[in-house]
XYZ file of N, CA and C in Angstrom:
684
model
N 12.629 -2.320 1.520
C 12.918 -3.728 1.775
C 11.599 -4.453 2.027
N 11.383 -5.642 1.465
C 10.170 -6.397 1.728
C 10.068 -6.751 3.203
N 8.834 -7.107 3.642
C 8.637 -7.450 5.046
C 9.408 -8.692 5.435
N 9.564 -8.898 6.754
C 10.330 -10.038 7.240
C 9.539 -11.319 7.073
N 10.231 -12.395 6.708
C 9.598 -13.703 6.599
C 9.424 -14.276 8.005
N 8.199 -14.670 8.338
C 7.936 -15.224 9.671
C 7.493 -16.667 9.528
N 8.121 -17.570 10.267
C 7.688 -18.965 10.261
C 6.373 -19.058 11.003
N 5.540 -20.072 10.729
C 4.222 -20.172 11.374
C 4.265 -20.092 12.890
N 5.187 -20.804 13.593
C 5.177 -20.705 15.061
C 5.438 -19.283 15.541
N 6.398 -18.583 14.894
C 6.713 -17.226 15.305
C 5.536 -16.311 15.059
N 4.842 -16.531 13.929
C 3.714 -15.676 13.597
C 2.588 -15.850 14.605
N 2.339 -17.093 15.018
C 1.304 -17.335 16.007
C 1.681 -16.738 17.356
N 2.959 -16.775 17.687
C 3.417 -16.181 18.939
C 3.222 -14.680 18.914
N 3.571 -14.050 17.780
C 3.365 -12.613 17.646
C 1.896 -12.268 17.807
N 1.025 -13.092 17.231
C -0.406 -12.851 17.337
C -0.856 -12.891 18.789
N -0.368 -13.869 19.525
C -0.758 -14.003 20.927
C -0.286 -12.814 21.753
N 0.896 -12.314 21.425
C 1.441 -11.194 22.179
C 0.777 -9.878 21.816
N 0.337 -9.758 20.556
C -0.129 -8.466 20.084
C -1.555 -8.157 20.508
N -2.426 -9.154 20.574
C -3.809 -8.872 20.897
C -3.976 -8.674 22.402
N -4.547 -7.541 22.805
C -4.702 -7.239 24.231
C -5.743 -8.148 24.865
N -5.561 -8.407 26.138
C -6.485 -9.275 26.859
C -6.936 -8.597 28.163
N -8.189 -8.841 28.500
C -8.678 -8.484 29.819
C -8.773 -7.001 30.103
N -8.918 -6.160 29.071
C -9.036 -4.728 29.307
C -10.477 -4.290 29.103
N -10.979 -3.449 30.008
C -12.343 -2.952 29.894
C -12.503 -2.051 28.679
N -11.406 -1.465 28.180
C -11.467 -0.551 27.052
C -11.312 -1.267 25.720
N -11.300 -2.611 25.747
C -11.090 -3.393 24.526
C -12.426 -3.903 24.001
N -12.609 -3.773 22.684
C -13.834 -4.217 22.039
C -13.503 -5.154 20.884
N -14.071 -6.349 20.904
C -13.922 -7.278 19.787
C -14.784 -6.793 18.631
N -14.200 -6.721 17.440
C -14.932 -6.276 16.262
C -15.270 -7.462 15.369
N -16.375 -7.348 14.660
C -16.679 -8.347 13.635
C -15.618 -8.255 12.549
N -14.977 -9.360 12.167
C -13.933 -9.305 11.142
C -14.404 -8.677 9.829
N -15.707 -8.817 9.530
C -16.229 -8.257 8.286
C -16.700 -6.819 8.393
N -16.470 -6.187 9.546
C -16.953 -4.819 9.728
C -16.171 -3.832 8.882
N -16.804 -2.725 8.536
C -16.173 -1.705 7.705
C -14.965 -1.093 8.408
N -15.071 -0.877 9.723
C -13.963 -0.237 10.448
C -12.743 -1.146 10.502
N -12.947 -2.458 10.636
C -11.817 -3.396 10.662
C -11.125 -3.430 9.307
N -11.909 -3.500 8.230
C -11.331 -3.526 6.888
C -10.597 -2.220 6.579
N -11.174 -1.098 6.999
C -10.544 0.194 6.736
C -9.197 0.300 7.443
N -9.131 -0.148 8.692
C -7.866 -0.102 9.431
C -6.831 -1.027 8.795
N -7.258 -2.203 8.329
C -6.337 -3.132 7.675
C -5.791 -2.535 6.383
N -6.627 -1.828 5.635
C -6.156 -1.191 4.395
C -5.124 -0.112 4.695
N -5.325 0.629 5.784
C -4.340 1.642 6.171
C -2.995 0.983 6.460
N -3.028 -0.151 7.164
C -1.782 -0.867 7.452
C -1.092 -1.300 6.163
N -1.859 -1.770 5.175
C -1.282 -2.207 3.909
C -0.748 -1.034 3.081
N -1.418 0.111 3.147
C -0.895 1.301 2.462
C 0.496 1.638 2.987
N 0.633 1.610 4.307
C 1.924 1.882 4.930
C 2.955 0.852 4.483
N 2.558 -0.416 4.500
C 3.477 -1.490 4.133
C 3.898 -1.402 2.663
N 2.957 -1.127 1.764
C 3.280 -1.055 0.335
C 4.263 0.066 0.022
N 4.097 1.211 0.685
C 5.031 2.311 0.449
C 6.398 2.001 1.039
N 6.415 1.500 2.275
C 7.683 1.220 2.932
C 8.469 0.132 2.203
N 7.768 -0.862 1.647
C 8.451 -1.949 0.945
C 9.121 -1.448 -0.329
N 8.502 -0.486 -1.011
C 9.095 0.065 -2.221
C 9.283 -0.961 -3.318
N 8.435 -1.981 -3.358
C 8.584 -3.088 -4.304
C 7.350 -3.176 -5.177
N 7.534 -3.116 -6.507
C 6.396 -3.233 -7.405
C 5.919 -4.671 -7.491
N 6.844 -5.623 -7.433
C 6.483 -7.033 -7.476
C 5.875 -7.530 -6.186
N 6.055 -6.780 -5.089
C 5.556 -7.200 -3.784
C 4.331 -6.449 -3.312
N 3.681 -5.678 -4.203
C 2.485 -4.936 -3.805
C 1.370 -5.887 -3.397
N 0.665 -5.519 -2.323
C -0.417 -6.374 -1.818
C -1.718 -5.602 -1.671
N -2.813 -6.345 -1.800
C -4.146 -5.823 -1.517
C -4.749 -6.649 -0.381
N -5.765 -6.091 0.252
C -6.396 -6.764 1.377
C -7.197 -7.969 0.912
N -7.008 -9.104 1.598
C -7.822 -10.283 1.366
C -9.004 -10.265 2.326
N -8.871 -10.962 3.463
C -9.927 -10.991 4.466
C -9.364 -10.685 5.845
N -10.120 -9.915 6.619
C -9.769 -9.692 8.023
C -10.201 -10.927 8.804
N -9.268 -11.504 9.537
C -9.550 -12.729 10.297
C -9.884 -12.420 11.761
N -9.265 -11.390 12.297
C -9.490 -11.033 13.705
C -9.245 -9.541 13.859
N -10.089 -8.880 14.629
C -9.956 -7.428 14.818
C -10.403 -7.041 16.223
N -9.591 -6.253 16.882
C -9.878 -5.768 18.226
C -9.598 -4.271 18.271
N -10.454 -3.544 18.953
C -10.293 -2.091 19.084
C -10.080 -1.744 20.549
N -9.037 -0.979 20.808
C -8.740 -0.537 22.163
C -8.796 0.983 22.221
N -9.563 1.506 23.158
C -9.651 2.947 23.375
C -8.572 3.364 24.358
N -7.614 4.171 23.895
C -6.543 4.674 24.761
C -6.832 6.151 25.004
N -7.344 6.509 26.192
C -7.836 7.868 26.440
C -6.855 8.975 26.069
N -5.574 8.772 26.343
C -4.604 9.839 26.089
C -4.174 9.900 24.627
N -4.379 8.815 23.889
C -3.800 8.721 22.542
C -4.825 8.651 21.418
N -5.792 7.767 21.527
C -6.764 7.582 20.465
C -7.251 6.157 20.411
N -7.680 5.710 19.243
C -8.179 4.356 19.055
C -7.115 3.509 18.371
N -6.834 2.327 18.952
C -5.815 1.440 18.414
C -6.454 0.123 17.992
N -6.225 -0.243 16.721
C -6.764 -1.474 16.166
C -5.680 -2.552 16.146
N -6.055 -3.756 16.579
C -5.180 -4.927 16.519
C -5.783 -5.866 15.481
N -5.015 -6.213 14.457
C -5.585 -6.857 13.276
C -4.789 -8.075 12.829
N -5.505 -9.084 12.376
C -4.904 -10.205 11.663
C -5.690 -10.349 10.369
N -4.989 -10.387 9.220
C -5.699 -10.448 7.944
C -4.841 -11.118 6.876
N -5.530 -11.626 5.857
C -4.849 -12.217 4.712
C -4.665 -11.143 3.637
N -3.718 -11.393 2.716
C -3.458 -10.439 1.642
C -3.400 -11.172 0.307
N -3.559 -10.382 -0.763
C -3.500 -10.911 -2.125
C -2.466 -10.135 -2.922
N -1.867 -10.801 -3.897
C -0.986 -10.108 -4.834
C -1.802 -9.039 -5.561
N -1.269 -7.812 -5.610
C -2.036 -6.686 -6.132
C -2.431 -6.899 -7.592
N -1.561 -7.550 -8.369
C -1.824 -7.705 -9.803
C -2.576 -8.990 -10.130
N -2.213 -10.097 -9.493
C -2.768 -11.398 -9.872
C -3.934 -11.837 -8.998
N -4.057 -11.274 -7.796
C -5.101 -11.696 -6.878
C -4.790 -12.980 -6.143
N -3.595 -13.540 -6.356
C -3.213 -14.777 -5.683
C -2.866 -14.516 -4.221
N -2.976 -15.559 -3.407
C -2.646 -15.448 -1.982
C -1.213 -14.964 -1.816
N -1.016 -13.929 -0.986
C 0.317 -13.363 -0.793
C 0.825 -13.519 0.630
N 0.020 -14.109 1.519
C 0.459 -14.300 2.901
C -0.411 -13.553 3.887
N -0.177 -13.797 5.175
C -0.945 -13.177 6.251
C -0.160 -12.053 6.907
N -0.900 -11.129 7.500
C -0.262 -9.999 8.183
C -0.860 -9.827 9.576
N -0.037 -9.354 10.470
C -0.418 -8.970 11.822
C -0.056 -7.507 11.969
N -1.010 -6.664 12.362
C -0.749 -5.227 12.384
C -1.481 -4.551 13.536
N -0.928 -3.417 13.934
C -1.639 -2.494 14.815
C -1.699 -1.147 14.113
N -2.827 -0.475 14.252
C -3.018 0.849 13.651
C -3.608 1.761 14.711
N -2.887 2.812 15.044
C -3.367 3.804 16.009
C -3.812 5.054 15.261
N -5.089 5.410 15.428
C -5.588 6.678 14.892
C -5.529 7.708 16.028
N -4.553 8.626 15.982
C -4.358 9.563 17.090
C -5.533 10.524 17.244
N -5.733 10.981 18.482
C -6.766 11.988 18.726
C -6.412 13.294 18.036
N -5.117 13.630 18.068
C -4.669 14.828 17.376
C -4.640 14.558 15.878
N -4.751 15.619 15.079
C -4.767 15.463 13.631
C -3.362 15.159 13.120
N -3.049 13.879 13.047
C -1.765 13.433 12.521
C -1.970 12.075 11.859
N -0.979 11.637 11.094
C -1.138 10.405 10.329
C -1.231 9.196 11.254
N -1.869 8.128 10.798
C -1.980 6.909 11.610
C -0.600 6.314 11.896
N -0.477 5.722 13.073
C 0.767 5.060 13.469
C 0.593 3.564 13.243
N 1.444 2.996 12.376
C 1.263 1.615 11.941
C 2.467 0.763 12.311
N 2.195 -0.448 12.767
C 3.208 -1.487 12.925
C 2.668 -2.727 12.230
N 3.460 -3.330 11.347
C 2.949 -4.460 10.573
C 4.061 -5.469 10.285
N 3.719 -6.737 10.415
C 4.602 -7.842 10.050
C 3.806 -8.802 9.174
N 4.421 -9.295 8.108
C 3.722 -10.167 7.169
C 4.538 -11.409 6.863
N 3.838 -12.519 6.671
C 4.468 -13.717 6.124
C 4.387 -13.646 4.600
N 5.121 -14.514 3.924
C 5.214 -14.451 2.472
C 4.916 -15.805 1.852
N 4.173 -15.792 0.738
C 4.000 -17.005 -0.051
C 4.869 -16.951 -1.305
N 5.224 -15.745 -1.722
C 6.070 -15.581 -2.904
C 7.529 -15.496 -2.468
N 8.398 -16.219 -3.173
C 9.825 -16.211 -2.866
C 10.394 -14.803 -3.048
N 11.236 -14.368 -2.104
C 11.785 -13.021 -2.166
C 12.659 -12.803 -3.400
N 13.343 -13.846 -3.834
C 14.145 -13.727 -5.052
C 13.237 -13.491 -6.248
N 12.086 -14.145 -6.258
C 11.113 -13.954 -7.343
C 10.605 -12.515 -7.367
N 10.349 -11.945 -6.184
C 9.900 -10.557 -6.101
C 10.972 -9.610 -6.631
N 12.232 -9.854 -6.243
C 13.327 -9.008 -6.715
C 13.488 -9.099 -8.226
N 13.338 -10.294 -8.782
C 13.439 -10.456 -10.239
C 12.307 -9.715 -10.946
N 11.120 -9.746 -10.357
C 9.985 -9.040 -10.938
C 10.212 -7.531 -10.891
N 10.742 -7.039 -9.765
C 11.077 -5.619 -9.658
C 12.081 -5.222 -10.740
N 13.077 -6.068 -10.946
C 14.107 -5.758 -11.932
C 13.532 -5.744 -13.348
N 12.575 -6.643 -13.633
C 11.936 -6.634 -14.948
C 11.160 -5.343 -15.168
N 10.423 -4.896 -14.146
C 9.725 -3.613 -14.229
C 10.722 -2.482 -14.496
N 11.789 -2.489 -13.737
C 12.808 -1.436 -13.826
C 13.420 -1.395 -15.223
N 13.794 -2.550 -15.743
C 14.425 -2.599 -17.065
C 13.463 -2.155 -18.159
N 12.192 -2.482 -18.035
C 11.204 -2.041 -19.023
C 11.111 -0.528 -19.079
N 11.214 0.107 -17.920
C 11.144 1.567 -17.884
C 12.442 2.182 -18.380
N 13.561 1.622 -17.958
C 14.876 2.190 -18.314
C 15.161 2.100 -19.802
N 14.630 1.104 -20.465
C 14.980 0.877 -21.863
C 13.944 1.435 -22.834
N 13.108 2.355 -22.358
C 12.225 3.062 -23.279
C 13.067 3.929 -24.210
N 12.654 4.023 -25.467
C 13.420 4.804 -26.446
C 13.287 6.308 -26.214
N 12.212 6.720 -25.539
C 12.024 8.129 -25.196
C 11.281 8.216 -23.869
N 11.343 9.365 -23.181
C 10.667 9.487 -21.879
C 9.176 9.150 -21.981
N 8.680 8.489 -20.955
C 7.274 8.084 -20.938
C 6.385 9.270 -20.570
N 5.355 9.487 -21.360
C 4.281 10.423 -21.010
C 2.967 9.720 -21.305
N 1.988 9.883 -20.435
C 0.709 9.200 -20.642
C -0.376 9.914 -19.842
N -1.616 9.629 -20.206
C -2.780 10.189 -19.526
C -3.819 9.091 -19.313
N -4.601 9.273 -18.270
C -5.767 8.426 -18.013
C -5.419 6.939 -17.961
N -4.739 6.564 -16.877
C -4.405 5.170 -16.604
C -5.129 4.748 -15.316
N -6.053 3.773 -15.366
C -6.578 3.107 -16.553
C -7.511 4.014 -17.339
N -7.889 3.567 -18.562
C -8.789 4.375 -19.378
C -10.221 4.244 -18.872
N -11.159 4.840 -19.571
C -12.550 4.868 -19.108
C -13.187 3.485 -19.079
N -12.541 2.499 -19.740
C -13.049 1.126 -19.724
C -12.313 0.252 -18.702
N -11.398 0.858 -17.934
C -10.659 0.115 -16.921
C -9.445 -0.622 -17.442
N -9.022 -0.320 -18.669
C -7.894 -1.014 -19.286
C -6.585 -0.270 -19.079
N -5.499 -1.032 -18.930
C -4.153 -0.476 -18.816
C -3.291 -1.119 -19.895
N -2.677 -0.299 -20.735
C -1.789 -0.839 -21.762
C -0.631 -1.579 -21.101
N -0.249 -2.743 -21.627
C 0.858 -3.511 -21.023
C 2.118 -2.682 -20.817
N 2.450 -1.783 -21.757
C 3.657 -0.972 -21.637
C 3.586 -0.010 -20.457
N 2.370 0.270 -19.978
C 2.201 1.233 -18.881
C 1.972 0.553 -17.532
N 2.002 -0.767 -17.494
C 1.803 -1.475 -16.227
C 2.835 -1.089 -15.164
N 4.137 -0.966 -15.502
C 5.096 -0.532 -14.473
C 4.817 0.881 -13.976
N 4.341 1.752 -14.865
C 4.022 3.134 -14.485
C 2.853 3.150 -13.501
N 1.852 2.309 -13.754
C 0.713 2.192 -12.840
C 1.153 1.613 -11.498
N 1.986 0.569 -11.532
C 2.456 -0.050 -10.291
C 3.238 0.955 -9.444
N 4.062 1.778 -10.080
C 4.784 2.829 -9.353
C 3.821 3.819 -8.719
N 2.756 4.145 -9.436
C 1.759 5.071 -8.889
C 1.068 4.466 -7.673
N 0.793 3.156 -7.725
C 0.174 2.480 -6.575
C 1.095 2.559 -5.364
N 2.383 2.255 -5.570
C 3.333 2.284 -4.453
C 3.506 3.703 -3.910
N 3.691 4.661 -4.806
C 3.927 6.035 -4.356
C 2.719 6.673 -3.705
N 1.530 6.499 -4.304
C 0.323 7.107 -3.744
C -0.079 6.455 -2.423
N 0.435 5.258 -2.146
C 0.145 4.612 -0.858
C 0.589 5.488 0.301
N 1.712 6.205 0.115
C 2.180 7.103 1.168
C 1.189 8.244 1.409
N 0.686 8.836 0.313
C -0.271 9.939 0.436
C -1.546 9.457 1.124
N -2.046 8.296 0.665
C -3.313 7.791 1.217
C -3.173 7.390 2.679
N -2.029 6.804 3.040
C -1.791 6.460 4.445
C -1.796 7.720 5.311
N -1.085 8.761 4.872
C -0.984 9.979 5.670
C -2.326 10.704 5.786
N -3.179 10.619 4.753
C -4.461 11.329 4.770
C -5.553 10.538 5.492
N -5.353 9.235 5.658
C -6.404 8.387 6.231
C -6.700 8.761 7.679
N -7.972 8.670 8.025
C -8.416 8.833 9.407
C -9.296 7.638 9.754
N -9.829 7.632 10.968
C -10.685 6.520 11.366
C -11.986 6.501 10.568
N -12.365 7.652 10.013
C -13.635 7.748 9.285
C -13.473 8.004 7.793
N -12.256 8.268 7.316
C -12.033 8.536 5.901
C -10.953 7.614 5.351
N -11.248 6.969 4.231
C -10.280 6.109 3.578
C -10.115 6.495 2.122
N -9.081 5.938 1.460
C -8.762 6.353 0.087
C -8.366 5.161 -0.774
N -8.727 5.250 -2.058
C -8.301 4.300 -3.074
C -7.743 5.082 -4.258
N -6.738 4.529 -4.923
C -6.229 5.144 -6.146
C -7.216 4.861 -7.271
N -7.803 5.916 -7.830
C -8.790 5.755 -8.893
C -8.151 5.779 -10.272
N -7.218 6.724 -10.497
C -6.657 6.876 -11.835
C -5.393 7.727 -11.791
N -4.464 7.405 -12.680
C -3.356 8.313 -12.971
C -3.857 9.256 -14.059
N -4.073 10.514 -13.704
C -4.585 11.475 -14.689
C -3.517 11.830 -15.711
N -2.272 12.003 -15.237
C -1.165 12.275 -16.149
C 0.137 11.834 -15.499
N 1.110 11.480 -16.339
C 2.426 11.077 -15.843
C 3.467 11.493 -16.866
N 4.616 11.917 -16.360
C 5.723 12.328 -17.215
C 7.027 11.850 -16.588
N 7.860 11.221 -17.389
C 9.153 10.737 -16.920
C 10.222 11.805 -17.088
N 11.081 11.921 -16.064
C 12.238 12.816 -16.124
C 13.492 11.967 -16.328
N 14.308 12.348 -17.280
C 15.544 11.621 -17.528
C 16.598 12.004 -16.502
N 17.308 11.009 -16.002
C 18.350 11.231 -15.000
C 19.657 10.610 -15.478
N 20.769 11.133 -14.939
C 22.080 10.601 -15.299
C 22.507 9.454 -14.394
N 21.839 9.313 -13.238
C 22.157 8.190 -12.355
C 21.224 7.018 -12.668
N 21.175 6.028 -11.779
C 20.400 4.820 -12.041
C 18.937 4.921 -11.628
N 18.562 5.986 -10.933
C 17.182 6.125 -10.493
C 16.272 6.454 -11.673
N 15.011 6.069 -11.550
C 13.999 6.534 -12.492
C 13.101 7.514 -11.743
N 12.577 8.507 -12.453
C 11.832 9.593 -11.808
C 10.626 9.968 -12.652
N 9.501 10.193 -11.966
C 8.259 10.543 -12.646
C 7.541 11.663 -11.903
N 6.839 12.481 -12.666
C 5.849 13.414 -12.138
C 4.473 12.822 -12.389
N 3.671 12.716 -11.343
C 2.319 12.165 -11.465
C 1.276 13.174 -11.008
N 0.126 13.153 -11.666
C -1.103 13.692 -11.107
C -2.051 12.515 -10.952
N -2.432 12.215 -9.722
C -3.278 11.055 -9.449
C -4.613 11.501 -8.874
N -5.643 10.704 -9.136
C -6.965 10.952 -8.589
C -7.264 9.916 -7.521
N -7.572 10.394 -6.313
C -7.883 9.515 -5.187
C -9.378 9.534 -4.917
N -9.939 8.344 -4.703
C -11.354 8.209 -4.375
C -11.489 8.170 -2.857
N -12.165 9.175 -2.299
C -12.327 9.268 -0.846
C -13.605 8.549 -0.422
N -13.459 7.671 0.593
C -14.574 6.897 1.132
C -14.838 7.352 2.562
N -16.098 7.601 2.983
C -17.347 7.352 2.255
C -17.904 8.569 1.524
N -17.166 9.681 1.443
C -17.717 10.909 0.859
C -17.932 10.807 -0.642
N -17.210 9.859 -1.301
C -17.261 9.671 -2.752
C -16.616 10.825 -3.516
N -15.875 11.677 -2.822
C -15.172 12.760 -3.498
C -13.956 12.220 -4.246
N -13.604 12.914 -5.334
C -12.397 12.614 -6.087
C -11.396 13.740 -5.829
N -10.225 13.369 -5.322
C -9.219 14.352 -4.917
C -8.002 14.220 -5.826
N -7.576 15.341 -6.386
C -6.407 15.364 -7.275
C -5.158 15.666 -6.453
N -4.113 14.856 -6.646
C -2.852 15.049 -5.925
C -1.677 14.975 -6.907
N -0.661 15.776 -6.639
C 0.568 15.725 -7.427
C 1.647 15.016 -6.606
N 2.417 14.173 -7.247
C 3.551 13.568 -6.555
C 4.719 13.415 -7.531
N 5.905 13.599 -7.008
C 7.131 13.354 -7.769
C 7.823 12.170 -7.134
N 8.082 11.163 -7.921
C 8.526 9.870 -7.390
C 9.830 9.436 -8.034
N 10.766 9.000 -7.199
C 12.004 8.387 -7.691
C 12.062 6.960 -7.157
N 12.620 6.050 -7.968
C 12.625 4.628 -7.575
C 13.858 3.933 -8.125
N 14.399 3.061 -7.287
C 15.474 2.155 -7.688
C 15.236 0.847 -6.932
N 15.112 -0.296 -7.628
C 14.827 -1.551 -6.921
C 15.877 -1.852 -5.852
């Protein structure tokens, strides 16, 4: 389900409530700092997977406010306000308010995120349905390699396949992210569609993730099912 629509007054109220005040363990971060941007991307990875919407995928715009709180028993918690862009068009997609806790123990980040919307929810649903119908009405199962190609190009017929990979791999990247390691989807190395008798569509993917700052390329397999 897409995120909840928040009116401006409610969003400002949430912002006031979410940012901690008067704590000795709280540190104001430069909005342009690498750690603030990395935490915001983790929040968006979580949001993109949970939303399950190809038309509603978002990328990070700008971090507007960032605060770090050291919680001795738990870990480091980031309080963030940032803008987002439509993943495909780069157009303004709305603002988000999020908290990201990187636990001391080796476990996935704990994320809470609320976003406002500039795109109408009906428009997003229609876009999802167009993606879905394009995949469902293929004359034969989709198989492909190297998306995008070595020149950064994606064939129009494979755009829904790439968008699904972005949404699905967001879960892997969110779970693997730490305070010092981040991930980007570099390429779909291979993809194969499985035919189903129900309404779901299903794919096997091998994806390549770019690990930051190590610059390593990590190969991951995922099996993904989707229904708008």
